[in-house]
Amino acid sequence: MRSSPGWDPRHLAPGHPDATKAAVQTSSTLSPDSFAVPGFDAVVRLVSRSLHVPLVALVLNGGNAYWFAHGSALPPHEPRMLHPLYLEAARSLDPQVVLDTLHDPRLQGSALTPGTTQDPVRFFASEPVCTLTGQQIGALCVMGMTPRTELSESEQSALRDAASLIGAGVVLRSYLGRTDPITQLPHRYAFFDDLRRHLHDEAPHAWVIAIDLAPVQRFNAFIRAMGHAYADELMRAVAQRALAWLPPDTRLYQVGASRFAAVLPDRHVEADTTRLDDLVSRLRQPFDCLGIPLTIQPGVGLLKINQSELRGGDPLRLVMNASHEAQHSVRGWAVYDRKQDELHRQQFFLVTELAAALTDRTELDLHYQPRVDLESGRCVALEALARWQHPTLGQVPPSHFVALAERAGLMRSLTQWVLERGVAQLAAWRRDGHDIKLSVNVSSTDLDADLVGRLREVAEHHKVGLDSLELEFTESTLMEHSATTRRHLTAIRQLGTGIAIDDFGTGYSNLAALRQMPATSLKIDQSFVRGMGTNHHDEAIVRSVAQLARNLGFRVVVEGVETHHLYDSVLGMACDEAQGFHISRPMPSFDIPPWLAAHRGMPRRADALSTPL
Ligand code: C2E
Ligand code: MG
Ligand code: MG
């Protein structure tokens, strides 16, 4: 029974400055007609009786509200205006109590009722409604027509109990009714049911569309910075925009923490791809999230699927591949690509295999490539190069798995393994009388405060001088100007360990940066060296870079010396060492001692007919 037909506290007083802000847009999907929480009506009746209030409302923080007068539900309204006080209550973790609305500054000039003929609401109290996991979904509000002098302890606790019963009911409903408690959208299982039904009853195939808000790490960082309330608000706002774009009567599903999906009629996608551009551009517009403007990095993925593909398949996994790809593209949307997917799967497989190989270590090995001193023709150092022999894939090239280790956070373990294995081997060779050094490739992720400790430990353990080691960093790592990088590099230098700039010429160092690099040697990239035979420019580059580097005090190493001819050329340049297939390919450890024994030295500079430097 409604108490007074013309009376409706749901409306905002006309002319209230916050009228537009508090406007609640309802849509059939976001606001179901009735709030079917198990036992909800009974809880409302109890509250109404124990607090002696005629009016009760459940206001969700998205703006939907469900109203009861004297314990009976009021019929839902058209898109309506809510007084800002309701929204404030629905978004506040604190209970709100207004004993007399006439004395509350928030209600000055805007009564909780627009009716001039009826009594306004004079008493208002609310209690936040949270799910069992602590996410706030709204507030339970009670209202009376007479002001009060207090809200008693027992009344407050009755309101609190009622709010927590409703919170538990919402969670229960989301399990039973397959809806997300925050956005009120149907979730993943409902999506699968509907997709199956669609393909069975309506069409031989369908398009599945997925909308990702942002890359997962970015979304998590956003939650860490702003909190769940903002994330929830953002999800609701994105859902509203997606719904406004979708064809009428198309359901939107929430299929992940930051992902939506829908099933589109066939013609909708194929006919007009500019519609997809339109969706992306709508999603890229800033969102007003509880007063804070936010932009997202949306990815829209599409997948065409038929009934047979659905059997045993996972359309959401496939379409996620496309939406993930799209997040990093300019266009912002992408259609599922089987080849790309295969590549991702392979990479994932390789990462898990590499992690296993790093634990087991029987598949990994080190090969060593000699570096020859051009003055003496003698091998003075060996570069350790990692090898991975996978049981089914065969040899995986280091260019491939090193990059993978970098991306998958496995670099530290790889470097640790290389250091331990390489230094143990070096110690054995040095004990056998070979006066050689070892150079080890390290990546930028290795360059932290620990590296010095790790180097010390491994050298002490194998009783090898730290000055018989050299670390090869790529040019871009050394180019980083941060004070921390510089500090770590200086600490390594202080150990007596050498630092080489690897693959020099492939990065973008300028001369000023080069002058400041705390490196001891510079390795000219093999791409220039290999081109020397055929390209005069390359020859000029190698010659002048070598001269410049030496003038700056670096020891110059030339990589990629593949032929006799190239070796002769570098003998005539300002280079100190050469490395390449002409001298030797990288070899397994057991081949090194015989090679060193058989190797009587490469031609020396003094033997060459080149002009003296
Ligand atoms: P890099 O450090 O520049 O190593 C030299 C690469 O050039 C090696 O390839 C070597 O086999 C190859 N090479 C040497 N001389 C010649 C030549 O005359 N001609 C040609 N065409 N190639 C030559 P590899 O072993 O395939 O390694 C490739 C890259 O992978 C290395 O380049 C290095 O950046 C990385 N890498 C290898 N092992 C490790 C490791 O243990 N840790 C890290 N962080 N990176 C590694
Ligand atoms: Mg190297
Ligand atoms: Mg190199």
XYZ file of C-alpha atoms and ligand atoms in Angstrom:
661
model
C 0.000 0.000 0.000
C 1.337 3.374 -0.905
C 0.836 5.865 1.847
C 0.049 8.912 -0.268
C -0.389 8.673 -4.030
C 0.922 12.088 -5.064
C 3.905 11.849 -2.811
C 7.200 10.614 -4.167
C 10.525 11.164 -2.436
C 12.366 9.649 -5.356
C 12.417 12.868 -7.244
C 14.852 15.656 -6.888
C 13.429 19.054 -6.222
C 13.278 20.982 -9.510
C 16.057 23.462 -10.007
C 18.480 21.699 -7.692
C 22.012 22.476 -8.923
C 23.010 18.809 -8.855
C 20.026 17.682 -10.830
C 21.946 16.646 -13.922
C 24.804 15.083 -12.034
C 22.474 12.873 -10.121
C 20.446 11.856 -13.161
C 20.139 8.128 -13.290
C 20.001 6.558 -16.655
C 18.315 3.245 -16.522
C 18.559 0.543 -19.106
C 16.765 -2.728 -19.178
C 19.982 -4.645 -18.616
C 21.503 -2.539 -15.885
C 18.377 -2.112 -13.832
C 16.194 -5.178 -13.608
C 12.604 -4.345 -12.849
C 12.578 -5.973 -9.487
C 15.355 -6.508 -7.083
C 15.028 -10.232 -6.606
C 17.269 -10.790 -3.621
C 16.062 -13.787 -1.647
C 14.189 -12.577 1.440
C 14.546 -8.897 0.500
C 10.893 -8.014 1.068
C 10.909 -9.632 4.513
C 14.031 -7.670 5.507
C 12.376 -4.441 4.354
C 9.250 -5.178 6.417
C 11.365 -5.894 9.492
C 13.291 -2.649 9.107
C 10.146 -0.678 8.527
C 8.595 -2.091 11.722
C 11.589 -1.937 14.012
C 12.569 1.627 13.055
C 8.973 2.820 12.774
C 9.541 4.280 9.302
C 7.047 4.239 6.418
C 9.698 4.429 3.671
C 12.639 2.172 2.860
C 14.886 2.277 -0.202
C 17.812 0.237 -1.422
C 19.979 2.578 -3.479
C 22.774 0.926 -5.475
C 25.919 2.947 -6.037
C 25.349 2.845 -9.797
C 22.211 4.912 -9.219
C 19.447 2.302 -9.390
C 17.025 2.434 -6.510
C 14.274 0.119 -5.230
C 11.537 1.684 -3.108
C 9.163 0.401 -0.483
C 6.353 2.139 1.347
C 4.992 0.382 4.427
C 6.803 -2.783 3.418
C 5.402 -2.974 -0.144
C 7.437 -2.440 -3.293
C 6.691 0.685 -5.313
C 6.561 0.104 -9.051
C 9.764 1.006 -10.917
C 9.916 4.370 -12.569
C 11.075 5.792 -15.835
C 14.631 7.179 -15.858
C 14.515 9.239 -12.742
C 16.349 11.842 -10.771
C 17.686 10.829 -7.403
C 18.432 13.383 -4.764
C 22.243 13.602 -4.360
C 21.869 12.617 -0.720
C 20.836 9.107 -1.793
C 23.837 8.763 -4.066
C 26.098 10.107 -1.362
C 24.771 7.502 1.040
C 25.102 4.763 -1.592
C 28.752 5.611 -2.126
C 29.805 6.246 1.446
C 31.209 3.583 3.714
C 29.834 5.496 6.717
C 26.243 5.402 7.918
C 24.389 8.680 7.350
C 21.893 10.071 9.846
C 19.827 13.224 9.305
C 17.572 13.619 12.355
C 15.832 16.639 10.908
C 16.196 17.363 7.212
C 15.217 21.009 7.729
C 18.491 21.571 9.580
C 20.823 19.754 7.193
C 22.855 22.039 4.880
C 22.790 19.403 2.126
C 19.041 19.758 1.963
C 18.823 23.512 1.966
C 16.773 24.560 -1.018
C 16.036 20.990 -2.047
C 13.692 18.990 0.088
C 13.671 15.221 -0.239
C 10.214 15.620 -1.755
C 9.120 17.843 -4.602
C 5.470 17.780 -3.625
C 4.371 21.090 -2.164
C 1.097 19.702 -0.965
C 2.665 16.814 0.976
C 4.862 16.716 4.004
C 8.507 16.398 3.131
C 10.789 13.689 4.476
C 12.060 14.945 7.825
C 14.138 12.012 9.031
C 16.719 10.074 6.985
C 19.219 7.343 7.911
C 21.302 4.948 5.836
C 23.654 2.063 6.280
C 26.155 0.881 3.611
C 25.426 -2.458 1.936
C 28.533 -4.496 1.181
C 29.112 -7.907 -0.328
C 30.757 -10.606 1.766
C 34.074 -9.686 0.165
C 33.736 -6.111 1.354
C 32.811 -4.370 -1.913
C 30.258 -1.673 -1.323
C 27.269 -1.977 -3.602
C 24.987 0.704 -2.168
C 23.046 1.730 0.915
C 19.867 0.773 2.704
C 17.972 4.023 3.402
C 15.072 4.617 5.784
C 12.893 7.728 5.861
C 10.229 9.146 8.134
C 7.889 12.109 8.000
C 8.650 13.390 11.487
C 11.973 14.676 12.766
C 13.737 12.780 15.540
C 15.941 13.684 18.433
C 18.033 10.528 18.194
C 18.509 7.196 16.465
C 18.774 4.695 19.271
C 21.529 2.098 19.612
C 19.071 -0.735 18.971
C 17.595 1.009 15.916
C 21.065 1.527 14.478
C 21.966 -2.070 15.011
C 18.685 -3.224 13.418
C 19.511 -1.138 10.331
C 23.057 -2.529 10.269
C 21.811 -6.130 10.496
C 19.289 -5.532 7.731
C 22.000 -4.055 5.472
C 24.293 -7.020 6.000
C 21.435 -9.468 5.312
C 20.817 -7.704 2.009
C 24.562 -7.749 1.180
C 24.616 -11.513 1.723
C 21.458 -11.831 -0.373
C 23.026 -9.927 -3.266
C 25.949 -12.330 -3.329
C 23.589 -15.266 -3.157
C 21.593 -13.824 -6.025
C 24.708 -13.365 -8.098
C 25.484 -17.069 -7.701
C 21.939 -18.161 -8.384
C 20.982 -15.631 -10.983
C 24.382 -15.422 -12.690
C 24.684 -11.696 -12.475
C 27.597 -9.581 -11.396
C 26.842 -7.905 -8.056
C 28.493 -4.630 -9.088
C 27.341 -4.003 -12.627
C 24.202 -6.143 -12.357
C 25.171 -7.633 -15.721
C 24.807 -11.326 -16.485
C 28.176 -13.042 -16.155
C 30.309 -15.657 -17.889
C 28.062 -18.730 -17.435
C 25.040 -16.842 -18.676
C 27.094 -15.772 -21.695
C 27.905 -19.376 -22.577
C 24.307 -20.500 -22.129
C 23.029 -17.707 -24.357
C 25.707 -18.210 -27.018
C 24.894 -21.914 -27.190
C 21.196 -21.136 -27.488
C 21.825 -18.477 -30.136
C 23.840 -20.842 -32.316
C 21.340 -23.595 -31.856
C 18.127 -21.680 -32.474
C 18.893 -18.626 -34.507
C 21.924 -18.761 -36.755
C 24.637 -21.114 -37.996
C 27.283 -18.721 -36.744
C 27.676 -15.621 -34.619
C 30.158 -12.904 -33.846
C 31.429 -12.683 -30.317
C 32.703 -9.293 -29.267
C 34.904 -8.736 -26.202
C 35.749 -5.380 -24.675
C 38.811 -5.141 -22.451
C 39.167 -1.991 -20.378
C 42.915 -1.946 -20.073
C 45.892 -4.292 -19.907
C 45.589 -6.328 -16.696
C 48.647 -4.788 -15.007
C 47.370 -1.298 -15.760
C 43.951 -2.087 -14.362
C 45.496 -3.591 -11.215
C 47.711 -0.533 -10.813
C 44.596 1.612 -11.165
C 42.854 -0.342 -8.378
C 45.954 -0.059 -6.176
C 46.022 3.688 -6.701
C 42.317 4.530 -6.606
C 40.581 1.696 -4.774
C 37.779 -0.680 -5.680
C 35.014 1.910 -5.502
C 36.534 3.751 -8.488
C 37.105 0.539 -10.383
C 33.478 -0.458 -9.833
C 32.292 2.948 -10.959
C 34.480 2.739 -14.045
C 33.118 -0.692 -14.911
C 29.576 0.617 -14.694
C 30.390 3.641 -16.838
C 32.063 1.503 -19.508
C 29.092 -0.863 -19.461
C 26.746 2.080 -20.061
C 28.722 3.206 -23.097
C 28.964 -0.295 -24.512
C 25.226 -0.801 -24.045
C 24.460 2.472 -25.791
C 26.500 1.251 -28.778
C 25.135 -2.303 -28.964
C 22.100 -2.988 -31.163
C 18.829 -2.856 -29.202
C 17.969 -6.033 -27.280
C 21.566 -7.221 -27.278
C 22.734 -8.352 -23.871
C 26.056 -7.305 -22.449
C 27.841 -9.782 -20.176
C 30.546 -9.172 -17.650
C 32.958 -11.996 -18.319
C 35.988 -10.912 -16.298
C 37.169 -8.374 -13.751
C 37.729 -5.806 -16.484
C 36.121 -7.432 -19.510
C 32.712 -7.456 -21.175
C 31.351 -9.575 -23.995
C 28.308 -9.726 -26.224
C 26.957 -11.851 -29.057
C 26.341 -9.806 -32.166
C 24.012 -10.610 -35.024
C 26.013 -11.636 -38.071
C 25.195 -8.744 -40.370
C 26.063 -6.198 -37.705
C 29.819 -6.705 -37.931
C 30.297 -7.745 -41.508
C 28.294 -4.926 -42.965
C 30.114 -2.004 -41.473
C 33.494 -1.908 -39.767
C 33.208 1.836 -39.165
C 30.761 0.884 -36.397
C 33.707 -0.707 -34.612
C 35.800 2.431 -35.036
C 32.878 4.273 -33.515
C 32.804 1.950 -30.494
C 36.536 2.401 -29.922
C 36.311 6.158 -30.202
C 33.422 6.234 -27.689
C 35.420 4.123 -25.248
C 38.490 6.289 -25.671
C 36.624 9.407 -24.546
C 37.441 10.266 -20.914
C 35.145 8.842 -18.223
C 34.010 10.880 -15.261
C 34.703 8.487 -12.428
C 33.351 9.889 -9.150
C 34.442 13.317 -10.314
C 37.861 12.226 -11.589
C 38.369 12.178 -15.372
C 39.869 8.896 -16.539
C 40.843 7.458 -19.884
C 41.144 3.764 -20.530
C 43.128 1.756 -23.062
C 40.332 -0.329 -24.534
C 40.794 -3.351 -26.758
C 37.850 -4.670 -28.754
C 38.181 -8.252 -29.989
C 35.970 -10.094 -32.457
C 35.529 -13.748 -33.198
C 33.312 -15.471 -35.731
C 32.173 -18.793 -34.361
C 29.886 -21.624 -35.454
C 28.202 -24.372 -33.538
C 30.811 -27.048 -34.189
C 33.609 -24.740 -33.017
C 31.744 -24.155 -29.807
C 31.925 -27.808 -28.871
C 34.959 -28.226 -26.646
C 36.251 -24.786 -27.691
C 36.738 -21.763 -25.519
C 35.418 -18.765 -27.478
C 36.272 -16.362 -24.671
C 39.911 -17.399 -24.676
C 40.060 -16.901 -28.438
C 38.340 -13.536 -28.466
C 40.514 -12.375 -25.560
C 43.532 -12.943 -27.772
C 42.048 -10.523 -30.253
C 41.087 -7.903 -27.648
C 44.529 -8.148 -26.087
C 46.139 -7.641 -29.490
C 43.799 -4.707 -30.138
C 44.798 -2.908 -26.940
C 48.191 -2.234 -28.402
C 46.987 -1.294 -31.862
C 46.146 2.131 -33.225
C 42.748 0.971 -34.486
C 41.772 -0.435 -31.090
C 39.864 -3.420 -32.461
C 41.028 -6.696 -33.993
C 39.542 -9.869 -35.384
C 40.811 -13.149 -33.934
C 43.819 -14.430 -35.852
C 44.567 -18.148 -35.579
C 48.256 -17.737 -36.513
C 48.813 -15.089 -33.871
C 47.091 -17.286 -31.321
C 49.336 -20.213 -32.237
C 52.362 -17.967 -31.697
C 51.124 -16.924 -28.261
C 50.510 -20.512 -27.270
C 53.961 -21.509 -28.441
C 55.530 -18.679 -26.483
C 53.610 -19.601 -23.381
C 54.660 -23.212 -23.842
C 58.278 -22.119 -24.279
C 58.195 -19.955 -21.152
C 56.992 -22.852 -19.008
C 59.537 -25.141 -20.642
C 62.326 -22.620 -20.088
C 61.352 -22.269 -16.428
C 61.518 -26.062 -16.126
C 64.856 -26.176 -17.957
C 66.264 -23.619 -15.525
C 65.280 -25.826 -12.593
C 66.317 -29.136 -14.086
C 69.319 -27.779 -16.039
C 70.060 -30.877 -18.108
C 68.824 -29.189 -21.295
C 70.918 -26.044 -20.883
C 74.557 -25.777 -21.804
C 77.199 -23.132 -22.380
C 79.278 -22.803 -25.514
C 82.397 -20.679 -25.607
C 83.726 -18.536 -28.442
C 87.383 -17.414 -28.460
C 88.425 -13.765 -28.619
C 91.851 -13.210 -30.081
C 94.272 -10.429 -29.224
C 95.434 -8.849 -32.495
C 98.839 -7.819 -31.101
C 99.832 -11.326 -30.037
C 97.469 -13.490 -32.092
C 96.649 -15.351 -28.852
C 93.238 -16.277 -27.451
C 92.812 -14.019 -24.439
C 89.172 -14.489 -23.605
C 86.140 -16.688 -24.215
C 82.582 -15.443 -24.512
C 80.052 -17.696 -22.780
C 76.950 -18.236 -24.921
C 73.909 -20.076 -23.608
C 72.479 -23.050 -25.504
C 69.124 -24.754 -24.991
C 68.468 -28.177 -26.443
C 64.756 -28.828 -25.992
C 63.772 -32.544 -26.080
C 61.131 -32.097 -28.782
C 61.792 -28.679 -30.309
C 65.532 -29.208 -30.730
C 67.966 -26.277 -30.448
C 66.150 -23.091 -29.494
C 68.222 -20.082 -30.645
C 69.435 -17.817 -27.818
C 68.089 -14.742 -29.600
C 64.671 -16.342 -29.046
C 64.862 -17.692 -25.516
C 66.879 -14.828 -24.047
C 64.180 -12.373 -25.149
C 61.562 -14.726 -23.734
C 63.397 -14.999 -20.406
C 63.494 -11.229 -20.285
C 59.741 -10.884 -20.812
C 58.808 -13.737 -18.468
C 60.940 -12.532 -15.563
C 63.349 -15.480 -15.840
C 66.436 -13.440 -16.678
C 67.880 -13.436 -13.180
C 67.858 -17.230 -12.945
C 69.307 -17.574 -16.444
C 72.175 -15.182 -15.661
C 72.790 -16.863 -12.315
C 73.040 -20.223 -14.025
C 75.402 -18.848 -16.713
C 77.600 -17.211 -14.072
C 77.857 -20.339 -11.929
C 78.479 -22.703 -14.813
C 80.830 -20.331 -16.689
C 82.942 -19.325 -13.699
C 83.302 -22.955 -12.516
C 84.527 -23.853 -16.000
C 86.892 -20.874 -16.161
C 88.371 -21.860 -12.804
C 89.080 -25.369 -14.142
C 90.794 -24.031 -17.287
C 92.838 -21.518 -15.332
C 93.954 -24.279 -12.949
C 95.142 -26.152 -16.037
C 97.359 -23.197 -16.915
C 95.252 -21.380 -19.518
C 95.596 -17.656 -18.984
C 92.189 -16.637 -20.274
C 89.294 -14.452 -19.217
C 85.565 -15.065 -19.488
C 82.963 -12.684 -20.771
C 79.324 -13.213 -19.834
C 76.272 -11.588 -21.425
C 73.975 -9.909 -18.938
C 70.754 -8.029 -19.410
C 69.483 -4.732 -18.043
C 67.249 -6.577 -15.549
C 70.393 -8.066 -13.972
C 71.784 -4.632 -13.268
C 70.652 -4.153 -9.686
C 72.212 -3.810 -6.265
C 72.512 -7.608 -6.002
C 74.733 -8.077 -9.020
C 77.935 -7.093 -7.209
C 77.155 -9.553 -4.407
C 76.355 -12.328 -6.868
C 79.602 -11.745 -8.752
C 81.663 -11.712 -5.570
C 80.064 -14.861 -4.270
C 80.534 -16.891 -7.421
C 84.144 -15.711 -7.894
C 85.047 -16.457 -4.276
C 83.389 -19.847 -4.412
C 85.458 -20.891 -7.439
C 88.566 -18.962 -6.406
C 88.712 -16.922 -9.557
C 89.881 -13.276 -9.610
C 87.062 -10.849 -10.349
C 89.353 -9.163 -12.864
C 89.270 -12.259 -15.036
C 85.580 -11.638 -15.697
C 83.882 -9.236 -18.051
C 80.172 -8.467 -18.308
C 78.694 -7.644 -21.717
C 75.787 -5.210 -21.622
C 73.939 -3.991 -24.656
C 74.426 -0.391 -25.669
C 70.883 0.578 -24.658
C 71.363 -0.682 -21.078
C 74.504 1.366 -20.664
C 72.895 4.374 -22.285
C 70.402 4.640 -19.457
C 71.466 7.756 -17.617
C 69.861 7.060 -14.273
C 71.995 7.597 -11.224
C 71.214 4.065 -10.036
C 72.488 2.474 -13.258
C 75.661 4.508 -13.005
C 76.125 3.532 -9.343
C 75.745 -0.179 -10.077
C 78.152 -0.014 -13.018
C 80.745 1.871 -10.981
C 80.459 -0.733 -8.215
C 81.180 -3.475 -10.769
C 84.175 -1.552 -12.088
C 85.487 -1.213 -8.538
C 85.546 -5.011 -8.266
C 88.011 -5.015 -11.143
C 85.483 -6.730 -13.419
C 85.402 -5.484 -16.985
C 82.339 -4.005 -18.661
C 81.834 -4.327 -22.402
C 79.402 -2.440 -24.607
C 78.007 -5.258 -26.737
C 76.669 -4.875 -30.300
C 77.841 -1.272 -30.468
C 76.268 0.615 -33.361
C 72.814 -0.959 -33.101
C 71.641 1.509 -30.441
C 71.431 5.242 -30.497
C 74.321 6.437 -28.345
C 75.595 9.873 -28.992
C 79.218 10.747 -28.509
C 78.650 12.537 -25.231
C 76.931 9.450 -23.817
C 79.679 7.204 -25.104
C 82.330 9.301 -23.406
C 80.571 8.914 -20.063
C 79.938 5.163 -20.176
C 81.872 3.456 -17.393
C 82.834 0.611 -19.753
C 86.240 -0.911 -20.409
C 85.702 -2.321 -23.872
C 83.511 -1.735 -26.881
C 82.395 -4.495 -29.235
C 81.601 -3.234 -32.728
C 78.467 -4.980 -33.956
C 78.941 -7.759 -36.460
C 76.491 -6.285 -38.947
C 79.020 -3.534 -39.815
C 81.924 -5.935 -39.824
C 80.254 -8.442 -42.137
C 79.361 -5.661 -44.569
C 82.986 -4.515 -44.785
C 83.883 -6.801 -47.676
C 81.206 -5.371 -49.930
C 80.355 -1.971 -48.548
C 82.885 0.848 -48.305
C 80.677 2.744 -45.910
C 80.729 -0.142 -43.447
C 84.497 -0.302 -43.695
C 84.685 3.457 -43.017
C 82.288 3.074 -40.043
C 84.294 0.272 -38.433
C 87.595 2.052 -39.041
C 86.463 5.381 -37.577
C 84.424 3.925 -34.684
C 87.454 1.806 -33.725
C 89.732 4.819 -33.810
C 87.294 6.970 -31.847
C 86.633 4.270 -29.231
C 90.292 3.674 -28.725
C 90.923 7.394 -28.350
C 88.235 7.424 -25.672
C 90.170 4.731 -23.824
C 88.114 1.629 -24.666
C 89.579 -1.692 -25.668
C 88.099 -2.312 -29.116
C 86.711 -5.738 -30.005
C 85.450 -6.540 -33.504
C 82.667 -9.129 -33.679
C 81.570 -11.225 -36.665
C 84.950 -11.747 -38.301
C 83.836 -14.490 -40.645
C 86.590 -14.577 -43.249
C 90.306 -14.414 -43.716
C 89.811 -11.242 -45.691
C 87.908 -9.528 -42.860
C 90.506 -10.638 -40.343
C 93.242 -9.038 -42.444
C 91.240 -5.838 -42.723
C 90.763 -5.476 -38.961
C 94.461 -6.116 -38.390
C 95.005 -2.805 -40.131
C 92.561 -0.906 -37.928
C 92.702 0.478 -34.396
C 91.231 -2.749 -32.975
C 92.521 -4.781 -30.047
C 90.627 -8.043 -30.360
C 88.692 -10.015 -32.951
C 85.951 -12.607 -32.583
C 84.135 -14.532 -35.271
C 83.618 -17.752 -37.222
C 86.933 -17.325 -39.016
C 88.726 -17.720 -35.700
C 86.297 -20.242 -34.286
C 82.614 -20.893 -33.900
C 81.310 -21.148 -30.333
C 82.284 -24.608 -28.972
C 81.147 -26.883 -26.150
C 83.452 -26.780 -23.108
C 85.166 -30.100 -23.859
C 86.397 -28.781 -27.243
C 88.125 -25.757 -25.743
C 91.320 -27.336 -24.291
C 92.162 -29.205 -27.544
C 91.417 -26.049 -29.544
C 93.667 -23.973 -27.296
C 96.408 -26.598 -27.565
C 96.178 -26.933 -31.337
C 95.819 -23.277 -31.922
C 99.203 -21.748 -32.419
C 97.882 -18.232 -32.657
C 96.253 -16.211 -35.372
C 98.330 -13.889 -37.574
C 99.645 -11.037 -35.443
C 99.555 -7.385 -36.273
C 103.320 -7.341 -36.508
C 103.125 -10.048 -39.241
C 100.633 -8.151 -41.284
C 101.678 -5.864 -44.113
C 99.294 -3.162 -43.067
C 100.418 0.337 -42.291
C 101.483 0.707 -38.671
C 98.908 2.438 -36.474
P 76.208 -11.630 -28.734
O 76.470 -11.460 -27.286
O 76.516 -10.490 -29.607
O 76.996 -12.924 -29.163
C 77.565 -13.108 -30.414
C 76.654 -13.859 -31.304
O 77.162 -13.820 -32.623
C 76.568 -15.339 -30.945
O 75.296 -15.773 -31.350
C 77.630 -15.949 -31.854
O 77.407 -17.325 -32.120
C 77.432 -15.116 -33.082
N 78.660 -15.027 -33.865
C 79.920 -14.984 -33.441
N 80.766 -14.858 -34.473
C 80.014 -14.795 -35.590
C 80.306 -14.654 -36.997
O 81.446 -14.567 -37.423
N 79.268 -14.635 -37.843
C 77.984 -14.718 -37.414
N 77.008 -14.708 -38.311
N 77.669 -14.854 -36.102
C 78.692 -14.881 -35.212
P 74.371 -16.607 -30.394
O 75.150 -17.562 -29.578
O 73.276 -17.136 -31.249
O 73.819 -15.542 -29.413
C 73.009 -14.509 -29.855
C 72.796 -13.481 -28.789
O 72.049 -14.015 -27.705
C 74.090 -12.986 -28.158
O 74.666 -12.008 -28.963
C 73.608 -12.453 -26.847
O 73.072 -11.164 -27.011
C 72.471 -13.386 -26.525
N 72.953 -14.397 -25.572
C 73.554 -15.579 -25.804
N 73.826 -16.184 -24.639
C 73.388 -15.366 -23.660
C 73.395 -15.423 -22.219
O 73.885 -16.371 -21.600
N 72.840 -14.385 -21.534
C 72.314 -13.300 -22.202
N 71.813 -12.312 -21.477
N 72.312 -13.202 -23.535
C 72.845 -14.226 -24.251
Mg 77.893 -10.706 -26.300
Mg 77.502 -8.990 -29.732
